[in-house]
Coordinates of C-alpha atoms in Angstrom, one line a residue:
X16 CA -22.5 -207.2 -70.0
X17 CA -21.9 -208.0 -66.1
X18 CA -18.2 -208.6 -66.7
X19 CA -18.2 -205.1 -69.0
X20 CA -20.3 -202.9 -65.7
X21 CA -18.2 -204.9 -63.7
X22 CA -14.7 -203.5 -65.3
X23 CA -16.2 -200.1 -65.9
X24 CA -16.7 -199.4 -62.0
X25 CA -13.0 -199.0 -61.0
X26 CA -12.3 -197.1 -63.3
X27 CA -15.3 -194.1 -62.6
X28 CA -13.6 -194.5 -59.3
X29 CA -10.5 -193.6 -60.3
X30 CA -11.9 -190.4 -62.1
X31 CA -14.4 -189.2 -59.8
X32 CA -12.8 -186.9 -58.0
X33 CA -10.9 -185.4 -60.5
X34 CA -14.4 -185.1 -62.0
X35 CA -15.8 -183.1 -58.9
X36 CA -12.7 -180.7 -58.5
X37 CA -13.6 -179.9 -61.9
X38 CA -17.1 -179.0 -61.2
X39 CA -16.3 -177.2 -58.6
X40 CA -13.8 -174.8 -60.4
X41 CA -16.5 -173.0 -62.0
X42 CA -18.6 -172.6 -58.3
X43 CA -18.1 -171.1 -55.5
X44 CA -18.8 -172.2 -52.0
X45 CA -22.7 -171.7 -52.1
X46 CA -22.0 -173.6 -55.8
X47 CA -22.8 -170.6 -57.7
X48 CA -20.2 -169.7 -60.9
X49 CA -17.5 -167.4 -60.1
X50 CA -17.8 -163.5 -61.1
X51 CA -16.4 -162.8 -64.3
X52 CA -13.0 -160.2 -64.1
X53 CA -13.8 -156.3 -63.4
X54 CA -14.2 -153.9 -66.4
X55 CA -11.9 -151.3 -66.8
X56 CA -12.3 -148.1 -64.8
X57 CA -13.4 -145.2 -67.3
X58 CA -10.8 -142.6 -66.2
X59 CA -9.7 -139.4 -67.8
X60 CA -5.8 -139.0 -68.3
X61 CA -3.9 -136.0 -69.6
X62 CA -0.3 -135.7 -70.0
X63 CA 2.6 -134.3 -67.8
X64 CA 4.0 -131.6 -69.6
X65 CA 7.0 -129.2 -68.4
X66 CA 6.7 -126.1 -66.3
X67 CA 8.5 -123.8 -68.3
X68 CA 8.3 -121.2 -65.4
X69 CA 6.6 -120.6 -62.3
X70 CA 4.3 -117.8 -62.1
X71 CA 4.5 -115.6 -58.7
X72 CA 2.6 -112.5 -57.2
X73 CA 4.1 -109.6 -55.4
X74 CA 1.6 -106.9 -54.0
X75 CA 2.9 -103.5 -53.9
X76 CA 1.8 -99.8 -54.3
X77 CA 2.2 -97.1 -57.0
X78 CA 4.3 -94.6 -56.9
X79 CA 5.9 -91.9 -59.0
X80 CA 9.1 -92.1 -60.7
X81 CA 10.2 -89.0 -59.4
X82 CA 9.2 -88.5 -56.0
X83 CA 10.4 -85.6 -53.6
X84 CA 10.6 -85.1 -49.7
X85 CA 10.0 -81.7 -48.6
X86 CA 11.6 -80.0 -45.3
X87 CA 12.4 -76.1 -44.1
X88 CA 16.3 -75.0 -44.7
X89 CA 15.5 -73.3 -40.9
X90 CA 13.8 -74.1 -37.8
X91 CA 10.8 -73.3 -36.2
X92 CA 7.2 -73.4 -35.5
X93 CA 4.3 -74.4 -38.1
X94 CA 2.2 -71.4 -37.9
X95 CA 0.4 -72.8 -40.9
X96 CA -0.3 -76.0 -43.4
X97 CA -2.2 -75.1 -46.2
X98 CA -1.8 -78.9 -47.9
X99 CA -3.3 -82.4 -47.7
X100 CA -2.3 -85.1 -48.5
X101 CA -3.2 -86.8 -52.2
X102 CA -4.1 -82.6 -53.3
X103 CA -2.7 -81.0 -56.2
X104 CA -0.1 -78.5 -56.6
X105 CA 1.6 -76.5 -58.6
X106 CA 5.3 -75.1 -58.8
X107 CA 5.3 -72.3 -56.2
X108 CA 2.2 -73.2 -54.4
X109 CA 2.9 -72.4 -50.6
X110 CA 2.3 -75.6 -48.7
X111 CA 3.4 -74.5 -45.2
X112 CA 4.4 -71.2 -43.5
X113 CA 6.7 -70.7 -40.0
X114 CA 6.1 -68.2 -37.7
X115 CA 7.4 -65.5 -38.8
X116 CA 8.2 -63.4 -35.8
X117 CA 12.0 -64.4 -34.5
X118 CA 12.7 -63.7 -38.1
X119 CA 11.4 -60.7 -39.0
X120 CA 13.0 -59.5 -35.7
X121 CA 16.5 -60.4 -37.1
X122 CA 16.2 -58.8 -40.1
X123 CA 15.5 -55.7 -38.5
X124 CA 18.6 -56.4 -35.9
X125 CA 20.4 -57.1 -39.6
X126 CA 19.5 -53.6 -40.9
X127 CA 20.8 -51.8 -38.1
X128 CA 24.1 -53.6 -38.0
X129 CA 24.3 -52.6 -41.4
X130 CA 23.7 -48.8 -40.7
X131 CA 25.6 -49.1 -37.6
X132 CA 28.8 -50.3 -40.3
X133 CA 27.8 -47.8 -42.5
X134 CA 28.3 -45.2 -40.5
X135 CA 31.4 -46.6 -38.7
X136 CA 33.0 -47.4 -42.4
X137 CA 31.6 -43.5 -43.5
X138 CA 33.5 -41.7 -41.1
X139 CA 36.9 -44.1 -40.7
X140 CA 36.6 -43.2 -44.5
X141 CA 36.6 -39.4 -43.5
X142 CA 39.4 -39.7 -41.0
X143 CA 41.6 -41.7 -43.3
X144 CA 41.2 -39.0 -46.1
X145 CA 42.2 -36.3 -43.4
X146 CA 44.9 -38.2 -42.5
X147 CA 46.6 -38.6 -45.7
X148 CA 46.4 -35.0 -46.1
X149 CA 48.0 -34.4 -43.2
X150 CA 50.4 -36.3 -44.4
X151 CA 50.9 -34.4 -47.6
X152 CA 51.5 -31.7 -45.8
X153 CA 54.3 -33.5 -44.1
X154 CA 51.9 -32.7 -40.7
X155 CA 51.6 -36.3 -39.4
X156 CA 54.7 -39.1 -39.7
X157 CA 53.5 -42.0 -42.0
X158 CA 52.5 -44.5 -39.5
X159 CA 49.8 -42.8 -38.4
X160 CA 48.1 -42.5 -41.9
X161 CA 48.8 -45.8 -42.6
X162 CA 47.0 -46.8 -39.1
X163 CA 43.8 -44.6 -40.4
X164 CA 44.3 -46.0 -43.8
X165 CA 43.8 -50.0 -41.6
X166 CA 41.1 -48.8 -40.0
X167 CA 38.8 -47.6 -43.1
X168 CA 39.6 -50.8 -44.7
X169 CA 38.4 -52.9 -41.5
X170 CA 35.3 -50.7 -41.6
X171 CA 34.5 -51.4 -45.1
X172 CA 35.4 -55.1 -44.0
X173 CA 32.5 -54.4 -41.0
X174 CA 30.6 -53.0 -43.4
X175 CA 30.2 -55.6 -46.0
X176 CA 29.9 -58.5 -43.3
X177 CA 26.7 -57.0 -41.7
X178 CA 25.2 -56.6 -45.4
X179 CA 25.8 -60.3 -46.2
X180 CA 24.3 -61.0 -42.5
X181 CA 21.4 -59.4 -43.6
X182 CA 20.9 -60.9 -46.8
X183 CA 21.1 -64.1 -44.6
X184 CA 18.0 -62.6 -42.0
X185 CA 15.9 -62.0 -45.0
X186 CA 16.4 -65.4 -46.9
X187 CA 15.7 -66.7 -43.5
X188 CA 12.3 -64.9 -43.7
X189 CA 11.5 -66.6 -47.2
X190 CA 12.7 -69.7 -45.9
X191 CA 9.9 -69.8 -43.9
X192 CA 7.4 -70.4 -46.4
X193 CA 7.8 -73.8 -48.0
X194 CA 6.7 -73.5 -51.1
X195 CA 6.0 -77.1 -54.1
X196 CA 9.3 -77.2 -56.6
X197 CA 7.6 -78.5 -59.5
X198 CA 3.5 -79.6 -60.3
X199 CA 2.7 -83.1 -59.0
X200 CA 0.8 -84.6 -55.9
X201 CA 1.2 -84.0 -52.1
X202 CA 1.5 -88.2 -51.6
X203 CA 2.1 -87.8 -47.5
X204 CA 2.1 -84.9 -45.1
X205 CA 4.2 -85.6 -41.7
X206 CA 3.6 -82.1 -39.8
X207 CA 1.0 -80.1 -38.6
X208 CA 0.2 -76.6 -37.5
X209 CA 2.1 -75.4 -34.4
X210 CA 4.9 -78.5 -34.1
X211 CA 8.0 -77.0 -34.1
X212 CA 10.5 -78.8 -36.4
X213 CA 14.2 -79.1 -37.2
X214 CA 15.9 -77.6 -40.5
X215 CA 16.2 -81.0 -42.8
X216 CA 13.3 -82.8 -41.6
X217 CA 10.9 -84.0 -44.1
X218 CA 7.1 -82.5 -43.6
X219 CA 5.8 -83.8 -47.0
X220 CA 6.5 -86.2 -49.7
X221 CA 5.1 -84.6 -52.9
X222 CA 5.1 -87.2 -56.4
X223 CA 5.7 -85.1 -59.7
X224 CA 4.0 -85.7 -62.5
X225 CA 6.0 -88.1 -64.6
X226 CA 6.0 -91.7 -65.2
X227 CA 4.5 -94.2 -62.8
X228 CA 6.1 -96.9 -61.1
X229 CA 4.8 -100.2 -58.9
X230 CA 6.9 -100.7 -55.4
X231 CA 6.9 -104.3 -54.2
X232 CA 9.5 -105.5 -51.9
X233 CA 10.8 -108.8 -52.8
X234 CA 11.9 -111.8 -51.0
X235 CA 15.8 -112.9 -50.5
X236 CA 15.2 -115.9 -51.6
X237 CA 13.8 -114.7 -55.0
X238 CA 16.4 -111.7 -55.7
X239 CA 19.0 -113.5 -57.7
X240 CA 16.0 -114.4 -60.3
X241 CA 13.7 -111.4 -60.5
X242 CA 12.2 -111.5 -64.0
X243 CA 12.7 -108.2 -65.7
X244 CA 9.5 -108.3 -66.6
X245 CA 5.7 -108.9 -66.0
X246 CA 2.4 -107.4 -65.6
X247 CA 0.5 -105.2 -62.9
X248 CA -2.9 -105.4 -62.0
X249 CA -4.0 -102.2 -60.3
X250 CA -7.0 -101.6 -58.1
X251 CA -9.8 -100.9 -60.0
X252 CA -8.7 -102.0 -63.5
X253 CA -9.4 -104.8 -64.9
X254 CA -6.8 -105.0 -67.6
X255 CA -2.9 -105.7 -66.3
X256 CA -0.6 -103.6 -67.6
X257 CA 3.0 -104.5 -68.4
X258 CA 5.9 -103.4 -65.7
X259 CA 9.4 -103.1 -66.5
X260 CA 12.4 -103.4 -64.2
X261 CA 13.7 -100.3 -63.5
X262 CA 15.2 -100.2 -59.6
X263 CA 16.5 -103.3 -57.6
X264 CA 17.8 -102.4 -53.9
X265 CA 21.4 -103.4 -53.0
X266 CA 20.3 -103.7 -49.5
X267 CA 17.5 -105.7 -47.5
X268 CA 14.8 -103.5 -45.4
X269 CA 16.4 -103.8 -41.6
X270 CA 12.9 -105.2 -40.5
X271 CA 11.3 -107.3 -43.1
X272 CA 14.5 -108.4 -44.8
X273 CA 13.4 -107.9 -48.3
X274 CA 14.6 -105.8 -50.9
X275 CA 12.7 -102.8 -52.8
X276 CA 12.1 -102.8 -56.2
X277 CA 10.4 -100.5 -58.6
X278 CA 9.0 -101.5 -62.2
X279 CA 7.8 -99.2 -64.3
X280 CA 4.3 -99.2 -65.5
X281 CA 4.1 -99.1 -69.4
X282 CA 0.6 -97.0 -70.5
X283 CA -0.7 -95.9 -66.8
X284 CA -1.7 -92.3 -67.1
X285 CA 0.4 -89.8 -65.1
X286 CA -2.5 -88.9 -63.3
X287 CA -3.1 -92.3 -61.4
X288 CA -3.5 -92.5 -58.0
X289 CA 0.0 -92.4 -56.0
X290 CA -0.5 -95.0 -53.1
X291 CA -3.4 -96.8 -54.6
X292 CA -2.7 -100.6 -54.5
X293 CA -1.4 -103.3 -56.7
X294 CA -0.6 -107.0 -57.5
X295 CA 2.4 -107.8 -60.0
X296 CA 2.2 -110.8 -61.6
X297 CA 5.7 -112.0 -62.5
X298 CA 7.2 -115.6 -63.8
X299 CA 10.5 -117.1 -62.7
X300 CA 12.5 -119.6 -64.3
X301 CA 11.6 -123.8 -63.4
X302 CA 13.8 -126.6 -64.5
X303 CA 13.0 -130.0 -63.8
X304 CA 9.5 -129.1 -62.8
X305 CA 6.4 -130.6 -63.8
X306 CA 2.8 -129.4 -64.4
X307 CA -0.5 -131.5 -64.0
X308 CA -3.8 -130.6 -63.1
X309 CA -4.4 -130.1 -59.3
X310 CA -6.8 -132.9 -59.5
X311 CA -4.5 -135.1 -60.8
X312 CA -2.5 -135.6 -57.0
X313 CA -3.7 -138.3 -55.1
X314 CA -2.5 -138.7 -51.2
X315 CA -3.2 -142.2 -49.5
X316 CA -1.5 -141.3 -45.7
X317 CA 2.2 -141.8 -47.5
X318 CA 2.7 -138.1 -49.4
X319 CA 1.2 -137.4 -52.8
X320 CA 1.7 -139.6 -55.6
X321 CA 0.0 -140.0 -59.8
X322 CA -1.5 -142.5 -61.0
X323 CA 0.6 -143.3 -64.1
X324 CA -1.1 -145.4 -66.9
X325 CA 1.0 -148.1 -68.2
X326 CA -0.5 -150.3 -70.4
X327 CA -4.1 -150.2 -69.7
X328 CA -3.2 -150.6 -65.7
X329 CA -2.0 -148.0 -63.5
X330 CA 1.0 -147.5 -61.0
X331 CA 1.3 -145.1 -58.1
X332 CA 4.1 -142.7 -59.1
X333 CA 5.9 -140.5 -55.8
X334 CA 6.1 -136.6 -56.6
X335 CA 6.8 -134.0 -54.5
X336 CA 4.5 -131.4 -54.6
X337 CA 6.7 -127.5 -55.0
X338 CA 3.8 -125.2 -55.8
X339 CA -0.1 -124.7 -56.4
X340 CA -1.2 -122.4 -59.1
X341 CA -4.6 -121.9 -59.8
X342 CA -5.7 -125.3 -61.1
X343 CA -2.4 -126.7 -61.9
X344 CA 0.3 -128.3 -59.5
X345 CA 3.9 -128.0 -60.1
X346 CA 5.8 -131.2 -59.0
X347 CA 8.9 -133.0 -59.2
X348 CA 9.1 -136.9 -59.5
X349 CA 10.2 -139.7 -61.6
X350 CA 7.8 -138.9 -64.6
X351 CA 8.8 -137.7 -67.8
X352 CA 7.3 -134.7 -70.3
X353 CA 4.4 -137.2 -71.8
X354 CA 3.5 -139.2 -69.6
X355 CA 0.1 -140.2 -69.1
X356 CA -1.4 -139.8 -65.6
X357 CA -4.9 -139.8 -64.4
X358 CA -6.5 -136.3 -64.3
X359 CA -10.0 -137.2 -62.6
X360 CA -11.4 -140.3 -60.7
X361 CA -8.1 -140.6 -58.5
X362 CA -10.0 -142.4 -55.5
X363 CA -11.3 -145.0 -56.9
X364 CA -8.0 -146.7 -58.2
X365 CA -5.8 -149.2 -56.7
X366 CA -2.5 -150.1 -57.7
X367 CA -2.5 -152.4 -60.8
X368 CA -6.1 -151.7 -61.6
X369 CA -7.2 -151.7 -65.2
X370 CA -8.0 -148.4 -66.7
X371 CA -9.7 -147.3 -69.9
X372 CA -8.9 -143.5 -71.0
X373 CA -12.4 -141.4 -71.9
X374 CA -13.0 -138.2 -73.7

């Protein structure tokens, strides 16, 4: 038995440290056991899907289809504005009057130039008669009929000059009433009562009643893919209403270097408010982009990134963030239509950690 303890010693020698490293793989310093691995971080994921297009808003105002400016064929001094601006009118309604003074003054100068030329033509009428009597009568040599002959016709010449003159004074004097073309509403009113303006320049805008249209002015950078269509949502109604291309300037504004364009409002009543504002709601084209939920992005100091779930573990996936809408971000990166990426519980994730998808 001595000789068996005796051969048994070297040989727990041998194995006793092999023995504690062993018992100490399953402690740690304070010789407590090592935690067990993590659990999976409940996360929820939903899938990248394409952007089909990119939704945009213009704001803008209505206007009429058919929309007139208004100015005096003659100049002179407001002497009156019976209008306002968003009233009513009808065709013929008088919306301003000149002062009529200067002009009724030349129509009476007019009328006496014409019985001035009456008179004149009336008796170089007589004299010519007489004259080609005389001539009959072999009295007079030919020349000097034919000179009285000249000088009727130049008076009849006179004559119908100072009428068409007239005619002039007393359009003149209706000119001076500027009166609506057709029934609509006054939209803007640029003049008031004793400014003097030029003939041409425009004292009203007046909308006829017709079709009605949403002005926006669009961007350069958007011109070449203006949708054709879309949808307006005007003050006060709740329900958008479809808009139809209908006008697309050829030139940019001087100042704001964007470019008019009218759509037409499908179902708005004639009747709507000219000027009233609006918010078109249109969609452009988007190839290659990417939509996720806006919660989705994650941004750790080094630009915005997803956290892509690849077999139960996730990896940080660069994007590059192009638009916000509502809830959703529009991105482009190297992710593919399908891929799962985390939707909610971004910040608590590092790279490689293990995930486990929830409802």
């Amino acid at each position: 038995m001595e000789r068996m303890r005796r051969s048994a010693n070297p040989l727990l020698r041998a194995l006793r440290p092999a023995l504690l490293l062993a018992g100490l793989a399953g402690c740690d310093a304070q010789g407590t056991q090592a935690p067990p691995p993590a659990p999976p971080v409940p996360v929820r994921a939903v899938a990248v899907a394409p952007a089909e297009s990119v939704p945009f808003r213009l704001p803008g105002v209505v206007r009429a289809e058919r929309e007139v400016e208004l100015s005096f064929r003659i100049a002179g001094e407001i002497a009156e504005r019976r209008v306002e601006a968003g009233q009513r009118v009808r065709a013929g309604d008088v919306l301003f009057r000149l002062d009529p003074r200067d002009l009724e003054r030349a129509l009476e100068a007019a009328d006496a130039a014409v019985a001035a030329a009456r008179a004149e033509a009336e008796l170089a009428e007589r004299e010519a008669e007489r004259r080609r009597e005389l001539f009959r009568k072999r009295a007079i040599a030919a020349e000097e009929a034919d000179r009285a002959e000249s000088a009727a016709r130049a008076a009849r010449e006179r004559l119908r000059l100072a009428r068409a003159q007239r005619e002039q004074a007393r359009n003149a004097l209706g000119y001076a009433e500027l009166v609506a073309p057709a029934e609509g509403v006054v939209s803007e009113v640029l003049a008031e009562r004793h400014e003097f303006v030029t003939a041409g320049r425009v004292v009203a805008r007046l909308a006829l009643d017709g079709p009605r249209e949403a002005e926006v002015f669009v961007p350069e950078t958007r011109r070449a893919t203006l949708p054709e269509r879309g949808e307006a949502v005007l003050t006060g109604r709740d329900t958008p209403v479809p808009a139809r291309l209908r006008e697309l300037a050829a030139a940019a504004e001087p100042a704001s270097r964007t470019f008019r364009a009218r759509f037409r409002l499908e179902g708005v009543a004639e009747d709507s408010p000219v000027g009233s504002s609006l918010v078109l709601r249109l969609r452009e084209p988007a190839p290659g982009l990417l939509r996720v939920p806006a919660s989705a992005l994650a941004d750790h100091g080094r630009g915005p990134f997803l956290w892509r779930i690849e077999e139960g573990r996730v990896a940080a996936r660069p994007v590059r963030l192009v638009r916000v809408v509502d809830e959703a971000a529009l991105v482009e990166g190297e992710l593919a239509p399908g891929d799962l990426v985390v939707a909610v519980g971004t910040h608590r994730l590092q790279e490689g950690v293990a995930v486990r998808v929830v409802p």
